Short mmCIF file of N, CA and C in Angstrom, two decimals:
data_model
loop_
_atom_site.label_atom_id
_atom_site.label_comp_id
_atom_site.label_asym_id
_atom_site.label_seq_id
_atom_site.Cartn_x
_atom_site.Cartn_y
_atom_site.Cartn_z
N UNK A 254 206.64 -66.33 -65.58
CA UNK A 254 205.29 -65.94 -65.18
C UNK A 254 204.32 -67.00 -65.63
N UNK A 255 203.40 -67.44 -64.80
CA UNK A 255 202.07 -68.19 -65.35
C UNK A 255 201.24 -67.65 -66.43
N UNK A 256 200.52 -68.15 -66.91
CA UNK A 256 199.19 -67.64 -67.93
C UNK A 256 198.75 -66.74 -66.97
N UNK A 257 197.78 -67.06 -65.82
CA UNK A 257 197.68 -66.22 -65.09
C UNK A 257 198.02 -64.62 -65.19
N UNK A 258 198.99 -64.75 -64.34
CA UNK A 258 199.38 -63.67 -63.84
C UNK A 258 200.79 -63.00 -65.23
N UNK A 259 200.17 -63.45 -66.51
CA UNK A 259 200.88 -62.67 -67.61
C UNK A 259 200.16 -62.56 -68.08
N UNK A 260 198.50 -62.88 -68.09
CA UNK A 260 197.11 -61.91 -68.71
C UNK A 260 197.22 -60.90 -67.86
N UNK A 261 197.30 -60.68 -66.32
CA UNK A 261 197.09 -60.18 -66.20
C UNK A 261 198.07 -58.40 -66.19
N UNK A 262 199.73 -58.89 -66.27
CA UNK A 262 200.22 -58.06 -66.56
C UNK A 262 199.73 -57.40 -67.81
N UNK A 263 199.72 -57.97 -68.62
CA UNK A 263 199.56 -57.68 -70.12
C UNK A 263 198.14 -56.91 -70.22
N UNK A 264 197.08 -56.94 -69.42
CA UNK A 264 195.68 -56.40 -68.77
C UNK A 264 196.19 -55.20 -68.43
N UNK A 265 197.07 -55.58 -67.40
CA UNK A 265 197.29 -53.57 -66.69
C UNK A 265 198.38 -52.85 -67.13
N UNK A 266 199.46 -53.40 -67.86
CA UNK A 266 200.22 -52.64 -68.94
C UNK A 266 199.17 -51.64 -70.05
N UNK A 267 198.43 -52.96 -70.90
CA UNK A 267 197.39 -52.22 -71.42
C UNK A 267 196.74 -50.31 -70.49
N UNK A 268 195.51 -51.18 -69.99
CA UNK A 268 194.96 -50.15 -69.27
C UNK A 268 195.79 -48.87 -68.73
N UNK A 269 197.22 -49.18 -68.41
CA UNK A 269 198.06 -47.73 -67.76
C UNK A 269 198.46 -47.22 -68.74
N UNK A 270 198.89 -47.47 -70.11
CA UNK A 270 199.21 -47.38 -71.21
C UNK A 270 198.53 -46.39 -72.32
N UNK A 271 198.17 -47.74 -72.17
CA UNK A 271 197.45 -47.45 -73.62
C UNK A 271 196.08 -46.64 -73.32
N UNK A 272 195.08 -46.34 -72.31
CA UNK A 272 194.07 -46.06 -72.32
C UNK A 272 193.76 -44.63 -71.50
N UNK A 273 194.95 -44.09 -71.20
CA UNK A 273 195.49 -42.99 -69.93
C UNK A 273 195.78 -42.14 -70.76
N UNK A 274 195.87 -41.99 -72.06
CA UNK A 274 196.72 -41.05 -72.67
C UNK A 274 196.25 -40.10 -73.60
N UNK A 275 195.02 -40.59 -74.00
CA UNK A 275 194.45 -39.18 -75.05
C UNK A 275 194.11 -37.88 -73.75
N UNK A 276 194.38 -36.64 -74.66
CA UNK A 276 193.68 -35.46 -74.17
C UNK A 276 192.42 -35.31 -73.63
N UNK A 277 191.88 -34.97 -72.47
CA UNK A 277 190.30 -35.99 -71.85
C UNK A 277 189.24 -34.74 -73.42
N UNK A 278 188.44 -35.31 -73.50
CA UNK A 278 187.21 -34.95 -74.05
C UNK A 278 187.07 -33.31 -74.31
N UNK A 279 186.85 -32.62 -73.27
CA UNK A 279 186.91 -31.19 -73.35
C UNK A 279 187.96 -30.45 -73.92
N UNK A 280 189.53 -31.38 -74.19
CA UNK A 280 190.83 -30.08 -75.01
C UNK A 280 190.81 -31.00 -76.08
N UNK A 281 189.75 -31.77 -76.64
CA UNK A 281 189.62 -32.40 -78.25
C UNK A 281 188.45 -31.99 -78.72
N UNK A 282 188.26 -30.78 -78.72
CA UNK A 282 187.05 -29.96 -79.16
C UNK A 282 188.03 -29.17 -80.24
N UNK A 283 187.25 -28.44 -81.16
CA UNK A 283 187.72 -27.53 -82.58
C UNK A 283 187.73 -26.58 -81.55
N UNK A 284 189.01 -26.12 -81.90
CA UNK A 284 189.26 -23.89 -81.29
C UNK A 284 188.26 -22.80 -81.65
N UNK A 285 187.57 -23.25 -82.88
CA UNK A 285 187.18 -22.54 -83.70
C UNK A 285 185.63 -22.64 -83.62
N UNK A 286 185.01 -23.20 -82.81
CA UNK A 286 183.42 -23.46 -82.71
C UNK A 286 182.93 -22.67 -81.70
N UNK A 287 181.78 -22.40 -83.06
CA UNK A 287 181.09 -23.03 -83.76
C UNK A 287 181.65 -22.68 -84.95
N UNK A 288 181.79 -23.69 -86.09
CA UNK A 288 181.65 -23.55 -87.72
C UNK A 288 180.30 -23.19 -88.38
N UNK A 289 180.43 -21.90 -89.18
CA UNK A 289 179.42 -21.47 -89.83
C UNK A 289 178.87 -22.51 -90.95
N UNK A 290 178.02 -22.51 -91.18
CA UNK A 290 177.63 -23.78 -92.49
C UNK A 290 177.67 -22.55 -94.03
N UNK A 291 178.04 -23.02 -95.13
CA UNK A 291 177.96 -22.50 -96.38
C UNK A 291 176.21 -21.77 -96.28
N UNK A 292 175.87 -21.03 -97.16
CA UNK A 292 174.58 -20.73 -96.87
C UNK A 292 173.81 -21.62 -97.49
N UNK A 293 172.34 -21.72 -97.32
CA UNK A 293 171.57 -22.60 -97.43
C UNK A 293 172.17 -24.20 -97.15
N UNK A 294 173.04 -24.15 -96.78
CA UNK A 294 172.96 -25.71 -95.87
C UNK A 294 173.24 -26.21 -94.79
N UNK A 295 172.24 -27.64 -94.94
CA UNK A 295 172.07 -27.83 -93.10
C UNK A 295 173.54 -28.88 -93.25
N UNK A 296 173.60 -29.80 -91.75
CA UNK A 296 174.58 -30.44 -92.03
C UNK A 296 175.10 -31.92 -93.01
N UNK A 297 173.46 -32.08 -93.88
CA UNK A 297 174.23 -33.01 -94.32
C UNK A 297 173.95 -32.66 -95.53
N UNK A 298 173.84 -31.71 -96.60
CA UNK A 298 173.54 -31.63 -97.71
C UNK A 298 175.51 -31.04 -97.47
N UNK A 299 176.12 -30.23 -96.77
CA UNK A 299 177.64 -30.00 -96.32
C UNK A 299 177.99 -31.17 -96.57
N UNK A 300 178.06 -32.11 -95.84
CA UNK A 300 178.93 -33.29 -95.75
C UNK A 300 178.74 -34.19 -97.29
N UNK A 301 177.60 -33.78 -98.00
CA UNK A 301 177.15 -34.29 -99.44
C UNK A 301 178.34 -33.87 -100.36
N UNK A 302 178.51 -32.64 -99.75
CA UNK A 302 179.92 -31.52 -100.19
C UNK A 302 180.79 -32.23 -99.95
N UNK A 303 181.39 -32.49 -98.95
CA UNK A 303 182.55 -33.21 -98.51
C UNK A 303 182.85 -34.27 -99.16
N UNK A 304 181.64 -35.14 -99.39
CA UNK A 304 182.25 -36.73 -99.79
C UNK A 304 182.60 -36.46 -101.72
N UNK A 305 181.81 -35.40 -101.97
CA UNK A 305 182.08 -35.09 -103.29
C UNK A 305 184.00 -34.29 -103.84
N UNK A 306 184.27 -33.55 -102.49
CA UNK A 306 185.46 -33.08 -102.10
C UNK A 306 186.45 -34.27 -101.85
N UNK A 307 186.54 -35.13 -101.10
CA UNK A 307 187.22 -35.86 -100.95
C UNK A 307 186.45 -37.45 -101.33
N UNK A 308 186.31 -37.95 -102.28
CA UNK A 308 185.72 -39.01 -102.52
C UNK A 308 186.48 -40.42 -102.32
N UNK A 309 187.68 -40.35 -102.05
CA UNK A 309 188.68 -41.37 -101.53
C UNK A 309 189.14 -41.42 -100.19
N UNK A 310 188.92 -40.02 -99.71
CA UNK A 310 189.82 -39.84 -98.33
C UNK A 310 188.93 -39.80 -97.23
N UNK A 311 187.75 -39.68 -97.56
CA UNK A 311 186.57 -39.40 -96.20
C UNK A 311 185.90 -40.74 -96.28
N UNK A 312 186.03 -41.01 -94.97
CA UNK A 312 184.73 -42.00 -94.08
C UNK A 312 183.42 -41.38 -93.51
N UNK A 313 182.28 -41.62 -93.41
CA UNK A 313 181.44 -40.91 -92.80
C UNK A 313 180.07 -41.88 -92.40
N UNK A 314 179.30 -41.73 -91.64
CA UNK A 314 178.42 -42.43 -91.35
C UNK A 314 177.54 -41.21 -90.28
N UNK A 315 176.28 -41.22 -90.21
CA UNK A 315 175.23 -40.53 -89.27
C UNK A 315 174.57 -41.07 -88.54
N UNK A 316 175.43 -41.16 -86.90
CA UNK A 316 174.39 -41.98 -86.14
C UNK A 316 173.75 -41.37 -85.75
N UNK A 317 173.22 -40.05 -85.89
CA UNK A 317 172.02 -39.40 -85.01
C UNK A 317 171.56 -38.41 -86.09
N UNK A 318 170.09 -37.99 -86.26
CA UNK A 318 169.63 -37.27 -87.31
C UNK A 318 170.33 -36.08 -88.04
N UNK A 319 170.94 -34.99 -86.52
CA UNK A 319 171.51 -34.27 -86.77
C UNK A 319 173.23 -34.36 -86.97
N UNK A 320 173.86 -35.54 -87.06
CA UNK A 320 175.57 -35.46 -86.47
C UNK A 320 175.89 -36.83 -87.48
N UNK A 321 177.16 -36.23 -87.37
CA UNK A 321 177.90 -37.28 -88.18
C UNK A 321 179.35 -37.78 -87.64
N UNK A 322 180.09 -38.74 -87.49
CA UNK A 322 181.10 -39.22 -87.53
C UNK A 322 181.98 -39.43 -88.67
N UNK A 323 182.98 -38.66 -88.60
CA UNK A 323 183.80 -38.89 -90.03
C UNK A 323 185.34 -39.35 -89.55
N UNK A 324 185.83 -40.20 -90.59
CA UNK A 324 187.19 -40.34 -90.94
C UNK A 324 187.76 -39.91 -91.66
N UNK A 325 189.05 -38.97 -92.29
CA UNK A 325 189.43 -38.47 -92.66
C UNK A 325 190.96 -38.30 -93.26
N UNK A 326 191.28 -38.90 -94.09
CA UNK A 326 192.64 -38.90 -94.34
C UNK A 326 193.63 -37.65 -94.91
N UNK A 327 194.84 -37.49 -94.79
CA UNK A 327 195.33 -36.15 -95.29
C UNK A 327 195.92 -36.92 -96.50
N UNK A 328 196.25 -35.98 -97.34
CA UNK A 328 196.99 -36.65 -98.49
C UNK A 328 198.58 -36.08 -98.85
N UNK A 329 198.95 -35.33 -97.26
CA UNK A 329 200.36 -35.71 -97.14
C UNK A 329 200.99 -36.63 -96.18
N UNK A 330 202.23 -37.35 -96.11
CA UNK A 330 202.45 -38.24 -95.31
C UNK A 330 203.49 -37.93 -94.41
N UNK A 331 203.45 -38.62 -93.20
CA UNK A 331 204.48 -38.13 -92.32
C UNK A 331 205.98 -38.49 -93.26
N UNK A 332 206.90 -37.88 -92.38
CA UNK A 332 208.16 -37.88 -92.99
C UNK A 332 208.67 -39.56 -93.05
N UNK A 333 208.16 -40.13 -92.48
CA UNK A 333 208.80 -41.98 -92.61
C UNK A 333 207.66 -42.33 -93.34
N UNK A 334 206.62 -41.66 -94.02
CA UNK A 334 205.84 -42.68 -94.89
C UNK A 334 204.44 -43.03 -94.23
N UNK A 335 203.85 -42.59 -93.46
CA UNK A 335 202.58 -42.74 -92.61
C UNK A 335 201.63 -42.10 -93.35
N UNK A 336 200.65 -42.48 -93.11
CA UNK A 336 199.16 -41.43 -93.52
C UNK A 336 199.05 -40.56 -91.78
N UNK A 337 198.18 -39.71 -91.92
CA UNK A 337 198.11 -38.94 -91.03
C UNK A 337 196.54 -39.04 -91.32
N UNK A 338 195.37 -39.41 -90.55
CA UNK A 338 193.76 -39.36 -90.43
C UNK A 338 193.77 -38.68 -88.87
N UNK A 339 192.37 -38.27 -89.48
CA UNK A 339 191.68 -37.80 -88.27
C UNK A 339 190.07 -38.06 -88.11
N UNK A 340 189.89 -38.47 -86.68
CA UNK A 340 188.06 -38.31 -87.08
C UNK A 340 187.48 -37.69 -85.85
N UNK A 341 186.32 -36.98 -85.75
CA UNK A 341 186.10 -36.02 -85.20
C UNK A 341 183.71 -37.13 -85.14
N UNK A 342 183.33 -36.38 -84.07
CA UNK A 342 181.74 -36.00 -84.47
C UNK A 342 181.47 -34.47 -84.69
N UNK A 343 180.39 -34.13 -85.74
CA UNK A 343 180.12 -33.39 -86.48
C UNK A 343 179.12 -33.18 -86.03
N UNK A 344 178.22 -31.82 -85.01
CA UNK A 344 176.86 -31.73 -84.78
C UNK A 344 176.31 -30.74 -85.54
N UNK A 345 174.88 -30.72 -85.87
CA UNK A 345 174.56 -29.68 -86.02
C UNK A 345 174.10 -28.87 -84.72
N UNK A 346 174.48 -27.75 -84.24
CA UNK A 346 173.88 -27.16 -83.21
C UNK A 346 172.32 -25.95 -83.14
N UNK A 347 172.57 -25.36 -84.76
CA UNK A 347 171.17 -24.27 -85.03
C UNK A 347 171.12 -24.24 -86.29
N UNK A 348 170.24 -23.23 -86.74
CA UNK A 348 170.09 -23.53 -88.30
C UNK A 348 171.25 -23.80 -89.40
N UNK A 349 172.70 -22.64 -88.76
CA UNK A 349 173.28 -21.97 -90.51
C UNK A 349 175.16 -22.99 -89.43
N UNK A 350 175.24 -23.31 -88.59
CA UNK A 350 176.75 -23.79 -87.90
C UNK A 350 176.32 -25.13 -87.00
N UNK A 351 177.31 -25.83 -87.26
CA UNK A 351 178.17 -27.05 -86.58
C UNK A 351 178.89 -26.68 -85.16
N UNK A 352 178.84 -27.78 -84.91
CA UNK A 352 180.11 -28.14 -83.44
C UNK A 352 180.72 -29.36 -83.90
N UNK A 353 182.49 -29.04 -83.60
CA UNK A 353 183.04 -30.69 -83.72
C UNK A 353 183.78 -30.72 -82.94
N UNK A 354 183.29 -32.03 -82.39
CA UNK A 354 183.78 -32.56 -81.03
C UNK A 354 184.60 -33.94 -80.35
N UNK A 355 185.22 -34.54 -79.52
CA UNK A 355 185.40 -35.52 -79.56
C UNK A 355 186.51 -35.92 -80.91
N UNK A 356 187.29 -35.06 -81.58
CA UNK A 356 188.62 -34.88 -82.38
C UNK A 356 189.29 -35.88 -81.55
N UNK A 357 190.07 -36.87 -82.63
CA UNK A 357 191.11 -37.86 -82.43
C UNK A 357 192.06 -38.20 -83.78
N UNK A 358 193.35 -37.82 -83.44
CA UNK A 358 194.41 -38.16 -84.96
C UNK A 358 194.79 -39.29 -84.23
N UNK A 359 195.36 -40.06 -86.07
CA UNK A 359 195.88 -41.09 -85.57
C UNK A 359 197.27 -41.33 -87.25
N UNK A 360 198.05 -41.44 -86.96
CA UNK A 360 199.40 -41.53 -87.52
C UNK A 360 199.52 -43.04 -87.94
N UNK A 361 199.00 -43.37 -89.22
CA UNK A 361 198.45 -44.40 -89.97
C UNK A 361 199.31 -45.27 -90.49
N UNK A 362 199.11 -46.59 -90.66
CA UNK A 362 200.23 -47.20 -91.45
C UNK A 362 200.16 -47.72 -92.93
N UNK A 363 197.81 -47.97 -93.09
CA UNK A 363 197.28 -48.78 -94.04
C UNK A 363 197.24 -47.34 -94.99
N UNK A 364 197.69 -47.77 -96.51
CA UNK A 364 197.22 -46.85 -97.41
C UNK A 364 196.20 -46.70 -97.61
N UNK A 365 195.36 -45.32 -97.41
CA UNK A 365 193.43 -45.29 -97.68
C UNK A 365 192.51 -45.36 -99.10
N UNK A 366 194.06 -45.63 -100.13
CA UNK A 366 193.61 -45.45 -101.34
C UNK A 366 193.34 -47.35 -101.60
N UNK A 367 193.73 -48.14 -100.93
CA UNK A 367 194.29 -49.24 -101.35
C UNK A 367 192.88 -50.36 -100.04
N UNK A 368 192.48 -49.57 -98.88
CA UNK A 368 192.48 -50.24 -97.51
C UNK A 368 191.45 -49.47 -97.11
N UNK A 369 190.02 -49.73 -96.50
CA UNK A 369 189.63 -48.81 -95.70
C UNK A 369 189.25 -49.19 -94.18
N UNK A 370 190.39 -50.01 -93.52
CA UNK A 370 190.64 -50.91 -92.66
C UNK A 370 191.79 -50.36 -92.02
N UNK A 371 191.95 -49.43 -91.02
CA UNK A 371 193.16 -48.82 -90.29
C UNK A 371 194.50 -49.89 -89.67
N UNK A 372 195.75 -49.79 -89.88
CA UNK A 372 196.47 -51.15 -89.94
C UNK A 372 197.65 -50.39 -88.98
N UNK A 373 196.92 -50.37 -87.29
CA UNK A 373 197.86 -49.82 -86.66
C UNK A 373 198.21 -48.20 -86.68
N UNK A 374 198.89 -47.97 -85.84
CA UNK A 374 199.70 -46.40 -85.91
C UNK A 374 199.04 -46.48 -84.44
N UNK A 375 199.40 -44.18 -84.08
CA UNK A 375 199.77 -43.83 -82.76
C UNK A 375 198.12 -43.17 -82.79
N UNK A 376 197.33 -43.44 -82.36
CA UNK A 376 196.10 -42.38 -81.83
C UNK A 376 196.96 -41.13 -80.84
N UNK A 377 195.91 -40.48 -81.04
CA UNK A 377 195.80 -38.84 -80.34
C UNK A 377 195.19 -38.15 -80.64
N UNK A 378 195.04 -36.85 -79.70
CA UNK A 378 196.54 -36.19 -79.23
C UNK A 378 196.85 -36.67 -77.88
N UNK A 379 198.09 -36.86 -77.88
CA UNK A 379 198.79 -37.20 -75.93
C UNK A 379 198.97 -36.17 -75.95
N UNK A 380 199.10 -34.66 -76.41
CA UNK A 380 199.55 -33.73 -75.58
C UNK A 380 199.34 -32.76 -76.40
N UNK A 381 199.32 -31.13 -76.31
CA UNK A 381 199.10 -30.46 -76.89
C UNK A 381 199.66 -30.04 -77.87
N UNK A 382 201.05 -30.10 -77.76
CA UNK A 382 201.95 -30.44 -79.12
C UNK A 382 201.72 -31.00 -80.04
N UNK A 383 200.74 -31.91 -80.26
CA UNK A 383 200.64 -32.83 -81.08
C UNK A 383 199.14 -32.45 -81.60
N UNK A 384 198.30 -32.07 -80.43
CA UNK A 384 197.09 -31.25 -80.66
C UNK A 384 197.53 -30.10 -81.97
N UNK A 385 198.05 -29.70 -81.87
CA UNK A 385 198.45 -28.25 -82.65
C UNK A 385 199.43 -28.74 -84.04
N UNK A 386 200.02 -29.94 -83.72
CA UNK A 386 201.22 -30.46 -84.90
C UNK A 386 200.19 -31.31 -85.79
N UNK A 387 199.59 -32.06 -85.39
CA UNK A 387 199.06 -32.96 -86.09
C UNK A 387 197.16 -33.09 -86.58
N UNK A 388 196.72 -32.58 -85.25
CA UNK A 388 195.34 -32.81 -85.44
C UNK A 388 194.74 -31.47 -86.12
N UNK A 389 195.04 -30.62 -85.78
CA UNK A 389 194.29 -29.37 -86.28
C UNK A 389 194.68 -29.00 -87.86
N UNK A 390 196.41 -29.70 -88.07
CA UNK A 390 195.71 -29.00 -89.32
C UNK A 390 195.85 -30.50 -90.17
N UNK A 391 195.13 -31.30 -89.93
CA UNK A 391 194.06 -32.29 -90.25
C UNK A 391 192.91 -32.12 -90.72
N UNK A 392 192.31 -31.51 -89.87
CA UNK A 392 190.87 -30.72 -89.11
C UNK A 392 190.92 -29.70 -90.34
N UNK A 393 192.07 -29.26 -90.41
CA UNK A 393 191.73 -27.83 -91.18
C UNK A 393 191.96 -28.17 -92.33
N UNK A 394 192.60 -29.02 -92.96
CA UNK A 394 192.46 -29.59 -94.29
C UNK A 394 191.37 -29.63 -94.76
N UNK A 395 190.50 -30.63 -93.95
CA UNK A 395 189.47 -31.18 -94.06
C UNK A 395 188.09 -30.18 -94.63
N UNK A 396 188.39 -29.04 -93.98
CA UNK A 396 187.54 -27.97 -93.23
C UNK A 396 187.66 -26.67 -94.61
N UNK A 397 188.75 -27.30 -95.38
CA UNK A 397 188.61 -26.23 -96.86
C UNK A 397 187.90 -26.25 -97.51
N UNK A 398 187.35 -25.32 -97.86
CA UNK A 398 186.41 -25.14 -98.88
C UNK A 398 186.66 -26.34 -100.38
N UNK A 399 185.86 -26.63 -100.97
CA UNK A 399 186.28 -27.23 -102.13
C UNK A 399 186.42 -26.39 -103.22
N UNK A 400 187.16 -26.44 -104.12
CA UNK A 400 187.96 -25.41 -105.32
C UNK A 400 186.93 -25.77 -106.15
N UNK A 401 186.18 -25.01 -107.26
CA UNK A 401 185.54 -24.91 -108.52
C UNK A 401 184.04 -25.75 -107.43
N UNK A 402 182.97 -25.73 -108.71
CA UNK A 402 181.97 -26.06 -108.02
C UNK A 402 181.54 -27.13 -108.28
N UNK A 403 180.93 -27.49 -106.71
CA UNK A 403 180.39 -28.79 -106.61
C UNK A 403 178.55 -28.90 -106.96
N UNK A 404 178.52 -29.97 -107.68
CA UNK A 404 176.91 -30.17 -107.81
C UNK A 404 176.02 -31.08 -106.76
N UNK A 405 175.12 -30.49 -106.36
CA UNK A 405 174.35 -31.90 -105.60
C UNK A 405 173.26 -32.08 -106.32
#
């Protein structure tokens, strides 16, 4: 094959591939929404919670006043040795509950204790199996309460 015409295979391998395969937008929504918020908080004095809950394993950033984007690592590993993350957007929708939307796992290779630079693995979910095996109870890890109390 030429340069040519092996960019361009390598172009539409990609694209049929690799870009065809997550669950579309609407079946990577939480089952469970709306999430109630703890009382007296809005969504980011919560997520103040969170980073205090997981202070190694969560990514987070707020691109919009009300919402957040998080990364999320589990701190068990697949059976060959993987991290298992997930990241989701976080809205607030009314005073006292959230919506999370736009959910994506991904079956990790970089340790998050060591790396906060993702080093490869499988994004998803491709399918609902995996929706239900892998991402949710990600999601629901994530989504536990924290044990003894947290200060802000």
């Amino acid at each position: 094959m030429g340069g040519d015409k092996l960019g361009q295979w390598i172009l539409s391998t990609f694209l049929l591939v690799g870009c065809a395969s997550l669950l579309p937008p609407e079946r990577r929504v939480y089952p469970k929404n709306p999430v109630t918020l703890p009382e007296g908080m809005d969504i980011h004095k919560w997520m103040e919670t969170k980073k205090q809950q997981f202070p190694n394993r969560l990514r987070s950033y707020s691109p919009y006043s009300n919402a957040y984007k998080i990364l999320f690592y589990r701190k068990v590993y697949t059976p060959i040795g993987s991290f298992i993350s997930c990241g989701a957007y976080f809205r607030q929708i009314n005073q006292n509950a959230i919506e999370i939307i736009e959910m994506v796992s991904n079956v990790n290779y970089a340790d998050y204790e060591k790396s906060i630079i993702p080093r490869g693995g499988d994004l998803g979910p491709m399918n609902e199996k995996e929706m239900k095996e892998i991402l949710l109870p990600c999601m629901e890890e994530f989504l536990e309460p924290a044990q003894g109390k947290i200060h802000l």
